[in-house]
mmCIF file of C-alpha atoms in Angstrom:
data_model
loop_
_atom_site.group_PDB
_atom_site.id
_atom_site.type_symbol
_atom_site.label_atom_id
_atom_site.label_comp_id
_atom_site.label_asym_id
_atom_site.label_seq_id
_atom_site.Cartn_x
_atom_site.Cartn_y
_atom_site.Cartn_z
ATOM 1 C CA THR A 1 -29.063 45.714 96.862
ATOM 2 C CA LEU A 2 -32.461 44.130 96.363
ATOM 3 C CA SER A 3 -32.651 41.399 93.773
ATOM 4 C CA ASN A 4 -35.486 39.318 92.354
ATOM 5 C CA GLY A 5 -33.111 37.048 90.482
ATOM 6 C CA SER A 6 -33.455 38.954 87.212
ATOM 7 C CA ALA A 7 -30.447 39.928 85.126
ATOM 8 C CA GLU A 8 -30.999 43.578 86.130
ATOM 9 C CA GLY A 9 -30.942 42.628 89.822
ATOM 10 C CA LYS A 10 -27.738 40.626 89.331
ATOM 11 C CA ARG A 11 -26.088 43.529 87.493
ATOM 12 C CA SER A 12 -26.921 45.973 90.291
ATOM 13 C CA LYS A 13 -25.535 43.554 92.901
ATOM 14 C CA VAL A 14 -22.255 43.258 90.983
ATOM 15 C CA LYS A 15 -22.131 47.059 90.556
ATOM 16 C CA ALA A 16 -22.664 47.570 94.311
ATOM 17 C CA GLU A 17 -19.869 45.104 95.097
ATOM 18 C CA GLN A 18 -17.549 46.875 92.649
ATOM 19 C CA ASP A 19 -18.404 50.263 94.170
ATOM 20 C CA GLY A 20 -17.588 48.897 97.632
ATOM 21 C CA ALA A 21 -14.208 47.667 96.435
ATOM 22 C CA ALA A 22 -13.506 50.997 94.765
ATOM 23 C CA SER A 23 -14.311 52.912 97.948
ATOM 24 C CA GLU A 24 -11.422 51.130 99.671
ATOM 25 C CA HIS A 25 -9.046 53.106 97.409
ATOM 26 C CA ARG A 26 -10.544 56.590 97.745
ATOM 27 C CA ALA A 27 -8.944 59.380 99.717
ATOM 28 C CA TYR A 28 -10.477 60.287 103.067
ATOM 29 C CA ILE A 29 -9.757 62.432 106.119
ATOM 30 C CA LEU A 30 -7.304 60.670 108.434
ATOM 31 C CA ARG A 31 -7.012 63.377 111.062
ATOM 32 C CA ILE A 32 -8.366 66.804 111.992
ATOM 33 C CA ARG A 33 -6.405 68.815 114.550
ATOM 34 C CA MET A 34 -7.924 72.009 115.925
ATOM 35 C CA ARG A 35 -5.927 74.375 118.155
ATOM 36 C CA ASN A 36 -7.651 77.322 119.852
ATOM 37 C CA PHE A 37 -10.612 76.752 117.566
ATOM 38 C CA LEU A 38 -13.832 77.790 119.362
ATOM 39 C CA PRO A 39 -14.387 75.372 122.276
ATOM 40 C CA TYR A 40 -11.268 73.291 121.515
ATOM 41 C CA ASP A 41 -7.857 74.020 123.081
ATOM 42 C CA ASP A 42 -5.941 71.309 121.209
ATOM 43 C CA THR A 43 -8.083 68.450 119.942
ATOM 44 C CA THR A 44 -7.382 65.736 117.379
ATOM 45 C CA ILE A 45 -10.163 63.751 115.721
ATOM 46 C CA ARG A 46 -9.429 60.627 113.679
ATOM 47 C CA PRO A 47 -12.421 59.753 111.510
ATOM 48 C CA GLY A 48 -12.627 56.359 109.840
ATOM 49 C CA PRO A 49 -12.547 55.752 106.082
ATOM 50 C CA LYS A 50 -16.302 55.255 105.767
ATOM 51 C CA LEU A 51 -19.355 56.786 107.451
ATOM 52 C CA ASN A 52 -18.681 58.867 110.575
ATOM 53 C CA LEU A 53 -21.279 60.337 112.926
ATOM 54 C CA VAL A 54 -20.683 63.216 115.313
ATOM 55 C CA VAL A 55 -23.173 63.257 118.175
ATOM 56 C CA GLY A 56 -23.441 65.279 121.355
ATOM 57 C CA PRO A 57 -25.567 67.819 123.188
ATOM 58 C CA ASN A 58 -26.168 71.338 121.896
ATOM 59 C CA GLY A 59 -23.112 73.540 122.202
ATOM 60 C CA SER A 60 -20.634 70.657 122.416
ATOM 61 C CA GLY A 61 -18.769 71.525 119.192
ATOM 62 C CA LYS A 62 -20.317 69.284 116.514
ATOM 63 C CA SER A 63 -20.809 72.137 114.036
ATOM 64 C CA THR A 64 -17.351 73.441 114.896
ATOM 65 C CA ILE A 65 -15.857 70.209 113.526
ATOM 66 C CA VAL A 66 -17.745 70.703 110.250
ATOM 67 C CA SER A 67 -16.608 74.348 110.176
ATOM 68 C CA ALA A 68 -12.996 73.221 110.648
ATOM 69 C CA ILE A 69 -13.327 70.845 107.692
ATOM 70 C CA CYS A 70 -14.882 73.588 105.514
ATOM 71 C CA LEU A 71 -12.189 76.115 106.429
ATOM 72 C CA GLY A 72 -9.362 73.597 106.211
ATOM 73 C CA LEU A 73 -10.296 72.111 102.850
ATOM 74 C CA ALA A 74 -12.167 74.900 101.082
ATOM 75 C CA GLY A 75 -10.897 77.960 102.930
ATOM 76 C CA SER A 76 -14.430 79.313 102.890
ATOM 77 C CA LEU A 77 -17.366 79.685 105.228
ATOM 78 C CA LYS A 78 -19.891 80.252 102.426
ATOM 79 C CA ILE A 79 -21.135 76.674 102.761
ATOM 80 C CA MET A 80 -22.176 77.315 106.350
ATOM 81 C CA ASP A 81 -23.945 80.283 107.837
ATOM 82 C CA ARG A 82 -21.467 80.689 110.706
ATOM 83 C CA GLY A 83 -19.005 83.523 111.213
ATOM 84 C CA LYS A 84 -17.879 86.059 108.658
ATOM 85 C CA SER A 85 -14.158 85.374 108.803
ATOM 86 C CA ALA A 86 -11.784 82.679 110.001
ATOM 87 C CA GLY A 87 -10.903 84.952 112.936
ATOM 88 C CA ASP A 88 -14.427 84.471 114.296
ATOM 89 C CA PHE A 89 -13.463 80.876 115.141
ATOM 90 C CA ILE A 90 -10.452 81.666 117.340
ATOM 91 C CA LYS A 91 -11.078 80.696 120.947
ATOM 92 C CA ASN A 92 -11.925 83.615 123.253
ATOM 93 C CA GLY A 93 -8.831 85.042 124.916
ATOM 94 C CA LYS A 94 -6.454 83.619 122.277
ATOM 95 C CA THR A 95 -4.764 85.563 119.483
ATOM 96 C CA ALA A 96 -4.376 82.711 117.002
ATOM 97 C CA GLY A 97 -5.804 79.319 116.178
ATOM 98 C CA SER A 98 -5.129 76.637 113.600
ATOM 99 C CA ILE A 99 -6.639 73.719 111.736
ATOM 100 C CA GLU A 100 -4.571 70.874 110.342
ATOM 101 C CA ILE A 101 -6.197 68.209 108.183
ATOM 102 C CA GLU A 102 -4.428 65.053 107.061
ATOM 103 C CA LEU A 103 -5.810 63.277 103.997
ATOM 104 C CA SER A 104 -5.096 59.724 102.902
ATOM 105 C CA GLN A 105 -4.115 59.064 99.320
ATOM 106 C CA PRO A 106 -5.184 55.977 97.400
ATOM 107 C CA HIS A 107 -1.639 54.753 96.751
ATOM 108 C CA GLY A 108 0.836 56.892 98.611
ATOM 109 C CA LYS A 109 1.750 58.981 101.587
ATOM 110 C CA SER A 110 -0.815 61.087 103.379
ATOM 111 C CA VAL A 111 -1.053 64.832 102.732
ATOM 112 C CA ARG A 112 -1.298 67.502 105.438
ATOM 113 C CA ILE A 113 -3.211 70.688 104.804
#
């Protein structure tokens, strides 16, 4: 937060600090497990509670991770322009695949979807 010492600047600094404290108590994705999901045989990703970046060369599965989150949490591919059904994401040569997402809760046990 930028501040010039004015009351407005001080208020925005306090607000930013409060927002940071509040973010410590928000739910977030603890774990994403993908089995027979496009390029992944059985892969588990454990993102952190704040900003996460997924980087890699073309075709390495970055968008597949986002697709797994969309399917796992929303059950829909409308957000992304990839595949027409969940079956389009099953790894070639396999008959079934799965996505498991574990979410933290602010004050309690995690939830698996």
